[in-house]
Structures are given as structure tokens and as C-alpha cells.
Amino acid sequence: METTVAKKIVIKTENIAKTYHESKIPVQALKDVDLEIEEGEFTAIVGPSGSGKTTLLNIIGGLDKPSKGKIIIGDTDISNLKESQLIDFRLHHIGFVFQQYNLIPVLTAKENVEFIMLLQKKSEKEMEERAMKLLKEVGLEDKAKVRPSELSGGQQQRVAVIRALASRPKFILADEPTANLDSASAGNLLDMMARMNREENMTFIFSTHDQRVIDKARRVVTLEDGMIKYDEVR
Amino acid sequence: MLIKIAWRNVWRNKGRSLVVIGSIVVGIWALLFMLGFMNGFTVSYINGAIEHEISHIQIHHPKFKQDYDIAYSIPNGLSLKEALSSDPKVAAISPRSFANGMISSTRKANGVRIYGIIPELEKHVTHHDSLLTAGTYFESKQRNPVIIGNELAEELKVDINSKIVLTFQDEDNNLVAGAFRIAGLIETSSPSINKFTAYVKMEDFNRIAGIGQNIHEIALFLSSPNDEAPLMDKLKKEHPDLLIESWRTIAPELELFLSMTDSFLWVLFGIIMIALIFGIINTMLMAVLERYRELGMLMAIGMNKWRVYMMIVIETVFLSLVGGPLGIIIGLATMNWLGIHGIDLSAYSEGLKAYGYDSILYPSIENNIYIFVTIGVIITALIGALYPAYKAIQLNPTKALHTV
């Protein structure tokens, strides 16, 4: 008899809505979004500009708060956390990859990779070993002492990805990670993230327009006008 | 790592950091220079008064200064002088007899304070032998020598060897007079000595006044200004029947001048530090706004507000720690050089002399001022860092990440 092992749901949004009041006319970026993400997923959130992809990603990552609804990450309802608790939560549970790489320009590649572990007060030895291992894995071992300004866009994004992975967070949230990369760099980066997803069982969620990311994703959630229009598991 | 990032951030925009460091250096140098200049003025004025006129401590009969009556001499004055001269705190001592009187030349007459002194002792207290512009300091064998100020000589239209007559009241209120010959002319920083004082030998004065060995004043010049308070206490305790005063009481205007200069220096210190605060706020605000997205990213990936705040504060303190010592070293070097060579203000010497200043000014700063300025700069930098650091932690990471 064939049995299916149900995977653990690690991210759950319940009835999430987000309205921005920054102009005279309120803008509703998300409307009643219900979404469940299982452990180890490699999911792409897609949709046209203004559909609410980044807003949803920011809310899942605890960077923004929903106007309504609940967001549960692991066992924690983060919609009720204070700002300082959210910062701490992000530090220990979520890794971010940004479109603009956002490395710290005054630190070397290795120091950038170590940075989050440093904030987590990991030991010097552990940071050193982990950073060098990851740099080696992405082929940047020889660039360890180089500052971001001396790296190409693809190399910078690889450093940004391993910075997010280095502290072994449960989730990696990537906002348009390949938007500024050429095809070869984007392909390499996606292969690397897919491998990390398999090997480290981290849950990856992308917000993207990029077909190359969508092709790699095992689940594609399509947003339109702040609502989930399609949810396709491959 | 926080310290490492802050230090590297300082050198991220070298041009801007160097401008701020430069302004800190110039600010501190200017502050030290002004403090040294003002302090030099004060010290020159007060030291001039102490070294050439008042001395540190004076002793009188308690009633003498009410009317400067020649009858009120110090009981056993010369014995007291002998006893005091053995005190190690006393570097020099001069007994004086005194009367207010009249000085007359063939051309003119003027009111004058007449001091009967023992030149050998007096010169170690008022150092007038070093201020001679003509003649000698009671060295000639001539009878009844007198030393007066240059300006008084001009007023009386007399010169060395000119004859003058000193007239004053004796103990019985009779007018007595003596003919004196000008042995020397002096020029001090004290207008009252230059214009209204005559020094004669005590033996001549006391003989004309008919007061024997009586003296009216004992002036004490101390080995160290720090000895003043303890010696005052001791003397007051031992001689409750005498009027014992320090220069602060004798010339309250000096004390007032000292406290006014102190207040002025505080105001100056405050103004320069406030200017520094605004310079630092301006630069650090620019640094924060320029790195808005980066700071947003740091908060997004989990750097808490306290660390972001401290990073900005440390960065600011580094700026001042580079500029501060540099400014202090340059200020120290300037003070040392000027302390030796002085600032020649002889172009304004006439005006300065009228107010009791020397024409060469030697700026000086006490060592604790350097420490004080260093601490002041660090505190200023910390205050200057507060607002930019506050602005940094007020940012919204989501919005900051989307700024270009």
C-alpha cells in the first residue's frame, strides 16, 4: 500500500490584507490572502507589477505588518510581535536575498557572509569555517578578502545568497534575486539555491518576474490585484 | 565587528570625513589658542600686579588702611619681619613705611604714595630693579635717593639727578618735607606705580617722619602661589591683632578680572562646542541619509536598533577621536612655541600699558585644560551623534530597501 507522508506546514497566512494609506486614496495591496507553505518548498510568487508579491514577501518575512489577518511562521504568530521581537525573529529564522544584493560595502565577502552569524553571537571558529565552506561551494573562495565593489553582479548576489544561508535559517525569502543578473549568472545562482534547498532542507520563497526562476520553482503562486489567482504545484 | 564597520565607514567618504576632521582640528586649535591667549592676558595682568606691586600677602596695623595714618605702624614690625623671613613658604619679604603726600619739582607738584623701603629686600619682592629705564636702583652714594615712575617724571618734567621735594604728615600731623634726588626711573605694568608712587630708602623716610624703626607694611612674596591659603590661615591664627590680606582682598578687581575671564572662557568653550555639534550633526545626518538603504538592509536581516544606533554613535566618536587629538597636539605645539617666544603686541603697547599689560604676551594653558578639552570634544561628539543615530533607527526597513 502506498503511503504519503504529510509535510509540515511552516508558513501559514490567514486572511491577510494590507492597505497602504500613504496617499489620499488608500491602496489595497493584499486582499484576504490565505497561503500555506510546507517545509522545504521552493516556491515562486509571481504576478504583474503591483500585484502584491513584494508586500506578501515582506509580511511573511516580518518586515511589514498586515492590516488584517494572521501570519504564523513555524509556531509563532508574528503578526502580534513587537518591532524589536520581529527583528530578533528575522535574525534567527529568516534569511533575506534582495534584488540589489545589499552587501555591506565596507566589509569583505567573507565578513559579509559572517555578519548574520556574528549578530547571532556564533563563535569565531564556527563563523570562519561556515563562511569559507560556503564561499568555496559558490566558487568564491579566492574572493574572500575582496570587498563587494570589486565583485561582479553575479558574484555579489552569490555572496548575498550565502550570507542569507550561512546561519542556517528555516526560510529564505528572495525578492527578485535574479533581476539584475545575466542569464549565466542567474542560472548558476538558481542551481546553487536549488542545491541548498535540497541539501539543507531550507524553505525558499521567491518573489519574481523572471521566467528562469519560475521554471525552477516546484510551486508557483500567482497573485493578481492582491489576491491569489493560481496556485500550481509541480 | 560594530567597531570595525564604524571605523571603515568613517573612511568610506574620505573627502567628507577629512573636512569634518579638519573642522574639529581647527575648532580645537582655535579654542586652545583663545584659551591660551586669554589665560596669558590674565596671568600677565595678575602676575604683573603681584610681582611688581601687591605681592602675595600684605600685613598692616588693623587701622592703618582706614586713613593711611602714619601713626598706625605694625607693633614690633621689624621683629615680625625677621620671624616671617625664616618661613620656607616665604621667598622674599619687604618691610615698608608709608605715607600719602606730595611730590614737587621746580615745575610741578603731584599727589604721591611714598614708600620707605629697604632696597636689598624690596627688589626681591617687587623686582623693580629689573624695570629701570634710567639710573640705578639705589646703588649710588648720593644722599636721599628716590625712584619714581617714568610717567610721573614726565609729569613733573624731571629726569635722573633732578631734585624733588616730598612732603607728608608726620606722626603728630605736622607737615614735614625732604629734598630727594632722582636715582632711577622705572616703568611697570601698573599705572598707579608709574604715575603716583615714589620709593625712598626707609632710613631716609623714617628719619624725616620721625618714626624711628616703625614700619607700616610687610609684603610677602611666596615661593608658590599654592602656599597662599595655608600661610594666610597660619598668619591669621598667629597674629589675630594684625590685618593680614592676600592679593585677592587687596586688589579685588584682580579677582573679579580672573572670574570674568573664567566666565568668558566658558562662554567661548560653549560657542565652539555648539558649532562643533552642528557640524557633526550635519555630517552624520548626511552619512545616515546616504546609507538609508544599507541601514534598512541591516535592520531587515536582524541588526537591532540599539546596534544600529551604537554604530552611528561609534562612527561619530571615531571622527572626533581622529580630529580631537590632532587639534590638541597642534594646539599644544602652538602654545609651547608661543609660551617661549610670546606674541609681540608692542604695536599696541601704549594702550596695553595703560591697562597694566606687558607688550609681549605669553599664552599659557594649564595641563588639565587639555584633558578638559579632550573630554569636551568626546562629549560634544556624543551629543552630536544622538540625532543622526535617532534618525537612523526611525527608518522603516521596507521603505528604506526600496530607496534608490
XYZ file of C-alpha atoms in Angstrom:
638
model
C 0.000 0.000 0.000
C 1.366 3.445 -0.923
C 1.546 5.954 1.920
C 2.043 9.681 1.673
C 3.898 11.446 4.488
C 2.246 14.813 5.070
C 4.841 17.564 5.149
C 4.842 20.073 7.983
C 3.274 23.422 7.237
C 5.816 26.033 8.252
C 4.233 29.240 6.956
C 0.565 29.975 7.192
C -1.155 33.216 6.284
C -4.780 33.555 7.322
C -6.954 36.127 5.656
C -4.143 38.580 5.216
C -4.910 42.057 3.929
C -2.690 45.058 3.578
C -3.818 48.586 2.820
C -1.396 51.467 2.374
C -2.549 54.916 3.410
C 0.386 56.883 2.166
C -1.532 58.883 -0.441
C -5.003 60.415 -0.216
C -6.519 57.313 -1.759
C -5.865 54.116 0.249
C -4.167 51.408 -1.787
C -5.133 47.826 -1.041
C -2.051 45.766 -1.824
C -3.315 42.415 -0.483
C -6.864 41.132 -0.071
C -7.660 38.134 2.091
C -4.651 36.036 1.181
C -4.630 32.511 2.594
C -1.451 30.623 1.902
C 0.237 27.581 3.386
C 3.861 26.752 2.693
C 5.332 23.394 3.594
C 8.804 22.767 4.883
C 11.420 22.548 2.121
C 9.320 24.126 -0.587
C 10.911 26.011 -3.472
C 8.103 28.395 -4.261
C 7.809 31.337 -6.609
C 5.286 34.074 -6.032
C 4.617 35.670 -9.395
C 2.366 38.270 -10.834
C 2.428 41.587 -12.610
C 3.875 44.697 -11.031
C 1.647 45.958 -8.244
C 0.026 42.579 -7.725
C 1.319 42.418 -4.126
C 4.217 39.945 -4.461
C 6.751 42.028 -2.553
C 4.158 43.070 0.028
C 3.333 39.414 0.701
C 7.001 38.531 0.929
C 7.643 41.436 3.303
C 4.757 40.375 5.520
C 5.912 36.759 5.582
C 9.408 37.983 6.438
C 8.163 40.188 9.278
C 9.383 43.349 7.561
C 5.861 44.667 7.262
C 2.703 44.087 9.278
C -0.623 43.098 7.752
C -3.574 45.463 8.176
C -5.676 42.403 8.901
C -5.176 38.669 9.332
C -2.656 36.371 10.902
C 0.733 35.151 9.845
C 2.164 32.099 11.538
C 5.771 31.130 10.948
C 6.653 27.801 12.486
C 4.850 28.000 15.795
C 4.957 31.757 16.123
C 2.183 34.172 15.251
C 4.414 37.009 14.083
C 1.517 39.389 13.453
C 1.450 40.019 17.203
C 5.186 40.541 17.712
C 6.622 43.900 18.657
C 9.134 45.522 16.331
C 12.127 44.541 18.446
C 10.836 40.954 18.660
C 10.370 40.916 14.907
C 13.982 42.000 14.350
C 15.128 39.194 16.622
C 12.804 36.740 14.875
C 14.170 37.710 11.471
C 17.723 37.354 12.736
C 17.225 33.780 13.917
C 14.715 32.354 11.470
C 14.733 34.131 8.140
C 17.367 34.738 5.512
C 16.827 37.538 3.006
C 18.125 37.898 -0.506
C 17.467 41.246 -2.165
C 17.319 42.324 -5.779
C 20.075 44.922 -5.222
C 22.366 42.417 -3.382
C 22.664 44.890 -0.477
C 26.004 43.701 0.785
C 27.782 45.819 3.366
C 30.268 47.736 1.212
C 32.892 48.241 3.918
C 33.164 44.534 4.721
C 34.913 41.856 2.671
C 32.980 38.993 1.057
C 33.876 36.689 3.970
C 32.932 39.297 6.582
C 29.620 39.828 4.814
C 28.926 36.097 4.962
C 29.828 36.027 8.648
C 27.800 39.103 9.514
C 24.473 37.480 10.477
C 26.270 34.750 12.432
C 28.124 37.498 14.233
C 24.853 39.166 15.197
C 23.768 35.739 16.456
C 26.954 35.646 18.541
C 28.323 32.481 16.968
C 31.898 31.577 17.785
C 34.738 32.938 15.671
C 35.734 29.425 14.636
C 32.240 28.422 13.575
C 31.808 31.625 11.563
C 35.148 31.198 9.842
C 34.533 27.569 8.918
C 30.989 28.131 7.711
C 31.853 31.240 5.677
C 34.824 29.583 3.972
C 32.841 26.404 3.254
C 30.031 28.385 1.620
C 32.408 30.635 -0.312
C 34.114 27.511 -1.614
C 30.790 25.998 -2.600
C 29.900 29.025 -4.705
C 33.376 29.266 -6.192
C 34.359 32.469 -4.441
C 36.959 31.123 -2.060
C 39.621 33.300 -3.671
C 37.427 36.391 -3.281
C 37.059 36.025 0.500
C 39.070 39.137 1.264
C 37.650 41.230 -1.524
C 35.116 43.993 -0.937
C 31.779 43.949 -2.803
C 32.765 46.809 -5.102
C 35.414 44.548 -6.607
C 32.967 41.722 -7.354
C 30.721 41.322 -10.396
C 26.935 41.487 -10.001
C 26.664 37.696 -10.144
C 29.430 37.255 -7.583
C 27.841 39.817 -5.277
C 24.499 38.056 -5.456
C 26.173 34.722 -4.699
C 27.738 36.299 -1.610
C 24.320 37.742 -0.684
C 22.728 34.301 -1.001
C 25.324 32.539 1.123
C 25.104 35.360 3.681
C 21.400 34.511 3.964
C 22.139 30.779 4.158
C 25.137 30.928 6.471
C 23.240 30.999 9.732
C 21.034 28.105 8.588
C 17.679 29.906 8.808
C 14.497 27.927 8.319
C 13.365 30.176 5.493
C 14.975 32.080 2.675
C 12.944 34.901 1.204
C 14.297 36.235 -2.060
C 12.874 39.337 -3.694
C 13.655 39.342 -7.425
C 17.073 37.796 -6.797
C 17.937 37.385 -10.460
C 16.522 40.630 -11.787
C 19.906 42.266 -12.234
C 21.814 39.220 -13.429
C 22.708 37.934 -16.865
C 21.471 34.505 -17.920
C 24.597 32.602 -16.965
C 24.846 34.211 -13.533
C 21.128 33.757 -12.896
C 21.328 30.088 -13.931
C 24.291 29.448 -11.633
C 22.621 31.208 -8.751
C 19.377 29.283 -9.148
C 21.250 25.982 -9.370
C 23.060 26.876 -6.201
C 19.860 27.770 -4.366
C 18.132 24.600 -5.588
C 21.061 22.573 -4.264
C 20.930 24.347 -0.895
C 17.209 23.741 -0.781
C 17.776 20.027 -1.289
C 20.830 19.657 0.903
C 19.908 21.911 3.804
C 16.113 21.426 3.546
C 15.552 25.166 3.750
C 12.284 26.610 2.551
C 12.753 29.063 -0.335
C 10.148 31.626 -1.362
C 10.835 33.911 -4.299
C 9.007 36.949 -5.469
C 9.835 37.170 -9.143
C 9.005 38.053 -12.717
C 11.859 36.009 -14.025
C 10.849 33.012 -16.110
C 14.121 31.266 -15.213
C 13.120 31.308 -11.541
C 9.561 30.254 -12.345
C 10.881 27.318 -14.361
C 12.953 26.105 -11.426
C 10.190 26.522 -8.834
C 8.275 23.460 -7.665
C 5.294 25.585 -6.754
C 4.109 28.795 -8.378
C 1.652 31.093 -6.630
C 0.237 33.740 -8.943
C -1.037 36.981 -7.453
C -3.255 39.446 -9.224
C -4.699 42.592 -7.681
C -3.593 41.460 -4.245
C -5.303 38.081 -4.422
C -4.108 34.564 -5.201
C -5.303 33.739 -8.685
C -3.496 30.444 -9.271
C -1.609 28.083 -7.022
C 0.190 25.448 -9.069
C 2.230 22.650 -7.511
C 4.510 20.867 -9.990
C 32.551 43.981 14.120
C 30.436 47.012 15.011
C 33.626 48.919 15.729
C 35.213 47.629 12.535
C 32.222 48.720 10.425
C 32.057 52.106 12.146
C 35.791 52.700 11.604
C 35.621 51.695 7.941
C 32.511 53.824 7.460
C 34.500 56.842 8.651
C 36.851 56.366 5.685
C 34.135 55.482 3.225
C 33.738 59.064 2.098
C 37.261 60.276 2.744
C 36.685 63.812 1.478
C 33.744 64.452 3.757
C 35.361 62.812 6.768
C 38.528 64.840 6.263
C 36.501 68.053 6.083
C 34.833 67.182 9.403
C 38.110 66.089 10.966
C 39.684 69.312 9.668
C 36.928 71.413 11.207
C 37.369 69.592 14.526
C 41.134 70.182 14.366
C 40.733 73.883 13.549
C 37.971 74.268 16.147
C 40.054 72.731 18.914
C 43.178 74.591 17.885
C 41.240 77.873 17.829
C 39.735 77.051 21.204
C 43.120 76.245 22.736
C 44.666 79.321 21.185
C 41.916 81.559 22.522
C 42.055 79.884 25.937
C 45.850 80.312 25.977
C 45.654 83.890 24.760
C 43.038 84.907 27.318
C 44.771 82.971 30.062
C 48.064 84.602 29.075
C 46.421 88.008 29.339
C 45.000 87.199 32.754
C 48.200 85.651 34.060
C 50.263 88.541 32.717
C 47.935 91.083 34.328
C 47.676 89.338 37.682
C 51.306 88.263 37.854
C 52.360 91.776 36.888
C 50.320 93.144 39.763
C 51.626 90.542 42.225
C 55.262 90.652 41.150
C 55.621 94.400 40.780
C 53.091 95.918 43.119
C 50.941 93.981 45.529
C 52.896 90.777 46.264
C 51.028 87.746 47.589
C 50.321 88.805 51.158
C 50.454 92.136 52.984
C 50.393 92.807 56.724
C 49.224 96.082 58.290
C 48.054 97.540 61.552
C 44.275 96.896 61.534
C 43.513 100.637 61.499
C 46.203 101.701 59.067
C 44.216 101.296 55.859
C 41.241 103.288 57.144
C 43.078 106.566 56.693
C 46.665 105.571 55.919
C 47.621 107.344 59.122
C 51.360 107.171 59.709
C 50.690 106.660 63.426
C 49.343 103.159 62.876
C 52.529 101.201 62.444
C 52.867 97.440 62.902
C 53.831 96.742 66.524
C 57.341 95.271 66.589
C 57.203 95.285 62.796
C 60.855 94.562 62.131
C 60.932 91.662 64.636
C 57.855 90.207 62.938
C 59.560 90.600 59.580
C 62.599 88.697 60.942
C 60.392 85.889 62.212
C 58.487 85.574 58.951
C 61.558 85.552 56.758
C 62.541 82.166 58.203
C 59.302 80.557 56.920
C 60.162 78.347 53.920
C 56.938 79.373 52.183
C 58.196 82.959 52.077
C 60.528 83.555 49.148
C 61.054 87.265 49.825
C 59.857 89.770 52.353
C 59.920 93.554 52.386
C 59.083 95.868 55.288
C 57.831 99.292 54.258
C 56.994 102.559 55.895
C 54.415 104.593 54.111
C 52.698 107.941 53.781
C 50.483 109.694 51.286
C 51.989 113.024 50.338
C 53.029 115.463 47.696
C 55.904 115.349 45.232
C 57.103 118.663 43.836
C 59.591 119.581 41.214
C 60.602 123.068 40.251
C 57.913 122.920 37.581
C 55.008 120.983 39.035
C 53.542 119.139 42.021
C 51.584 115.933 42.223
C 49.903 113.662 44.759
C 52.028 110.623 45.515
C 52.287 107.481 47.657
C 55.639 107.448 49.353
C 57.194 104.133 50.342
C 60.183 103.885 52.628
C 61.887 100.634 51.668
C 64.996 98.587 52.257
C 66.139 98.284 48.637
C 68.002 94.984 49.135
C 64.807 93.364 50.410
C 62.327 95.253 48.252
C 63.919 94.284 44.972
C 63.220 90.601 45.680
C 59.548 91.367 46.253
C 58.638 93.930 43.589
C 61.548 93.275 41.221
C 61.687 96.959 40.338
C 65.429 96.777 39.771
C 64.610 94.890 36.570
C 62.203 97.575 35.427
C 64.602 100.502 35.465
C 64.572 102.627 32.345
C 67.190 105.059 33.628
C 69.532 105.413 36.593
C 70.251 102.763 39.208
C 68.321 101.001 41.924
C 69.621 102.854 44.999
C 73.214 101.970 44.146
C 74.743 105.453 44.015
C 76.216 107.038 47.096
C 74.157 110.209 46.758
C 72.012 111.307 49.688
C 68.243 110.888 49.758
C 67.781 108.963 46.544
C 64.278 108.421 45.185
C 62.900 106.207 42.444
C 59.754 107.181 40.604
C 57.844 106.030 37.542
C 58.576 107.292 34.049
C 55.194 108.864 33.668
C 55.441 110.735 36.944
C 58.857 112.024 35.865
C 57.360 113.248 32.608
C 54.529 114.881 34.512
C 56.959 116.649 36.820
C 59.336 117.318 33.927
C 62.274 115.830 35.820
C 64.994 113.355 34.964
C 67.824 111.443 36.668
C 69.586 113.562 39.300
C 66.784 116.108 39.280
C 65.831 117.368 42.670
C 62.325 116.887 44.001
C 60.682 117.533 47.365
C 58.481 115.045 49.162
C 56.036 116.493 51.654
C 53.887 114.446 54.043
C 52.484 114.459 57.575
C 54.459 113.061 60.483
C 53.006 111.189 63.474
C 51.918 114.452 65.091
C 50.148 115.640 61.942
C 52.867 118.201 61.237
C 53.887 118.671 57.631
C 57.420 117.518 57.057
C 59.393 117.640 53.856
C 62.603 116.266 52.464
C 64.610 117.010 49.377
C 65.436 113.946 47.282
C 67.388 113.354 44.137
C 66.034 111.070 41.414
C 68.248 107.989 41.295
C 66.215 105.897 38.936
C 63.137 105.758 36.758
C 61.031 102.660 36.426
C 58.335 101.509 34.062
C 55.983 98.858 35.382
C 52.729 97.415 34.100
C 50.968 99.226 36.937
C 49.662 102.682 36.039
C 49.445 103.601 39.743
C 53.170 102.924 40.254
C 54.099 104.681 37.033
C 52.129 107.816 37.866
C 51.638 108.088 41.613
C 54.411 106.325 43.556
C 57.801 107.255 44.921
C 60.258 104.854 46.591
C 62.832 106.137 49.036
C 65.136 104.406 51.486
C 63.386 103.521 54.751
C 66.141 105.160 56.790
C 65.555 108.492 54.996
C 61.761 108.285 55.210
C 61.668 107.249 58.854
C 64.200 109.943 59.795
C 62.123 112.706 58.169
C 58.892 111.293 59.572
C 60.483 110.843 62.970
C 59.104 107.324 63.440
C 62.304 105.515 64.378
C 62.186 101.855 63.320
C 58.441 101.787 62.767
C 57.042 100.165 59.654
C 53.508 100.183 58.210
C 53.515 97.336 55.780
C 55.142 93.948 55.363
C 54.893 92.484 51.861
C 55.416 88.772 51.402
C 56.313 87.186 48.086
C 55.722 83.441 48.282
C 57.663 80.534 46.857
C 54.496 79.153 45.301
C 51.048 80.692 44.788
C 49.641 77.455 46.262
C 51.180 78.377 49.622
C 48.996 81.442 49.877
C 45.935 79.923 51.533
C 47.755 77.817 54.174
C 50.106 80.663 55.054
C 47.194 83.104 55.325
C 45.446 80.722 57.726
C 48.583 80.300 59.790
C 49.332 84.038 59.965
C 45.770 84.955 60.865
C 45.824 82.409 63.652
C 49.185 83.561 64.997
C 48.529 87.319 64.655
C 44.849 87.978 65.241
C 45.641 91.590 66.121
C 47.005 92.401 62.662
C 45.335 92.957 59.298
C 46.572 90.149 57.066
C 45.343 90.208 53.496
C 46.060 88.283 50.320
C 46.250 89.917 46.892
C 42.659 88.801 46.303
C 41.443 91.093 49.087
C 43.932 93.882 48.481
C 43.027 94.120 44.796
C 39.522 92.711 44.408
C 39.477 93.929 40.819
C 42.085 91.257 40.052
C 39.853 88.569 41.496
C 36.925 89.995 39.531
C 39.051 90.053 36.390
C 40.017 86.444 37.000
C 36.434 85.312 37.427
C 35.285 87.369 34.423
C 37.956 85.795 32.261
C 36.912 82.395 33.560
C 33.284 83.071 32.619
C 34.320 84.383 29.212
C 36.375 81.269 28.563
C 33.415 79.098 29.474
C 31.244 81.023 27.011
C 33.908 80.677 24.327
C 34.229 76.968 25.058
C 30.443 76.612 24.807
C 30.230 78.503 21.494
C 32.947 76.421 19.842
C 31.465 73.175 21.137
C 27.979 74.149 19.911
C 29.409 74.960 16.471
C 31.133 71.571 16.546
C 27.891 69.820 17.478
C 26.075 71.310 14.481
C 28.960 70.412 12.167
C 28.862 66.829 13.411
C 25.066 66.598 13.185
C 25.167 67.879 9.614
C 27.831 65.413 8.512
C 26.387 62.424 10.270
C 22.880 63.167 9.006
C 24.298 63.197 5.505
C 26.061 59.922 6.209
C 22.835 58.380 7.507
C 20.695 59.600 4.598
C 23.303 58.435 2.102
C 23.205 54.940 3.611
C 19.464 54.784 4.089
C 19.044 51.569 2.104
C 22.040 49.918 3.710
C 20.752 50.720 7.187
C 17.339 49.379 6.165
C 19.006 46.172 4.990
C 20.897 45.838 8.279
C 17.659 46.129 10.218
C 15.913 43.762 7.801
C 18.465 40.994 8.280
C 18.266 41.290 12.044
C 20.556 44.028 13.324
C 18.637 45.507 16.195
C 18.049 49.206 16.679
C 20.474 49.500 19.577
C 23.319 48.153 17.430
C 22.424 50.453 14.528
C 22.277 53.356 16.975
C 25.620 52.466 18.512
C 27.210 52.027 15.092
C 26.368 55.646 14.210
C 27.485 56.887 17.644
C 30.796 54.987 17.462
C 31.358 56.292 13.933
C 30.906 59.856 15.188
C 33.164 59.308 18.163
C 35.832 57.947 15.795
C 35.595 61.133 13.732
C 36.212 63.213 16.820
C 38.882 60.837 18.133
C 40.873 61.385 14.960
C 40.307 65.142 14.845
C 40.430 65.790 18.594
C 43.944 64.595 19.438
C 45.278 66.148 16.224
C 43.779 69.509 17.206
C 45.126 69.136 20.733
C 48.639 68.226 19.516
C 48.714 71.212 17.143
C 47.274 73.431 19.901
C 49.842 72.121 22.396
C 52.693 72.762 19.959
C 51.400 76.267 19.260
C 51.087 77.009 22.981
C 54.575 75.691 23.685
C 56.105 77.779 20.917
C 54.215 80.907 21.889
C 54.922 80.220 25.550
C 58.633 80.548 24.760
C 58.599 83.236 22.066
C 55.468 85.129 23.104
C 53.222 87.281 20.938
C 54.639 90.718 20.284
C 51.886 93.231 20.923
C 54.223 96.200 21.049
C 52.206 97.876 18.285
C 49.528 98.317 20.933
C 51.891 98.727 23.890
C 50.714 102.231 24.834
C 47.125 101.102 25.209
C 48.127 97.852 26.895
C 50.348 99.638 29.391
C 47.501 101.912 30.384
C 45.622 98.802 31.488
C 48.591 97.176 33.180
C 49.584 94.668 30.491
C 53.021 93.764 29.169
C 53.616 94.333 25.486
C 54.805 90.734 24.987
C 52.093 88.237 25.745
C 52.935 84.661 26.644
C 49.886 82.449 26.085
C 49.681 79.591 28.525
C 47.291 76.788 29.313
C 47.236 74.588 32.372
C 47.656 70.893 31.599
C 44.245 69.970 32.936
C 42.668 72.191 30.249
C 43.925 69.794 27.566
C 42.245 66.899 29.330
C 39.154 69.018 29.795
C 39.048 69.921 26.084
C 39.550 66.267 25.097
C 36.663 65.174 27.283
C 34.618 68.125 25.995
C 35.173 67.073 22.370
C 34.186 63.481 23.059
C 31.041 64.576 24.902
C 30.288 67.007 22.071
C 30.699 64.230 19.508
C 28.389 62.004 21.537
C 25.767 64.746 21.732
C 26.215 65.450 18.011
C 25.696 61.753 17.247
C 22.389 61.435 19.091
C 20.099 62.969 16.486
C 21.595 61.290 13.384
C 21.598 57.950 15.237
C 17.980 58.523 16.270
C 17.079 59.291 12.630
C 18.789 56.071 11.586
C 16.727 53.861 13.850
C 13.495 55.615 12.917
C 13.696 54.343 9.352
C 11.309 51.744 8.047
C 13.357 48.846 6.633
C 10.774 48.071 3.931
C 10.761 51.640 2.650
C 14.497 52.041 3.074
C 15.151 48.920 0.988
C 13.254 50.450 -1.897
C 15.071 53.767 -1.886
C 17.418 54.253 -4.821
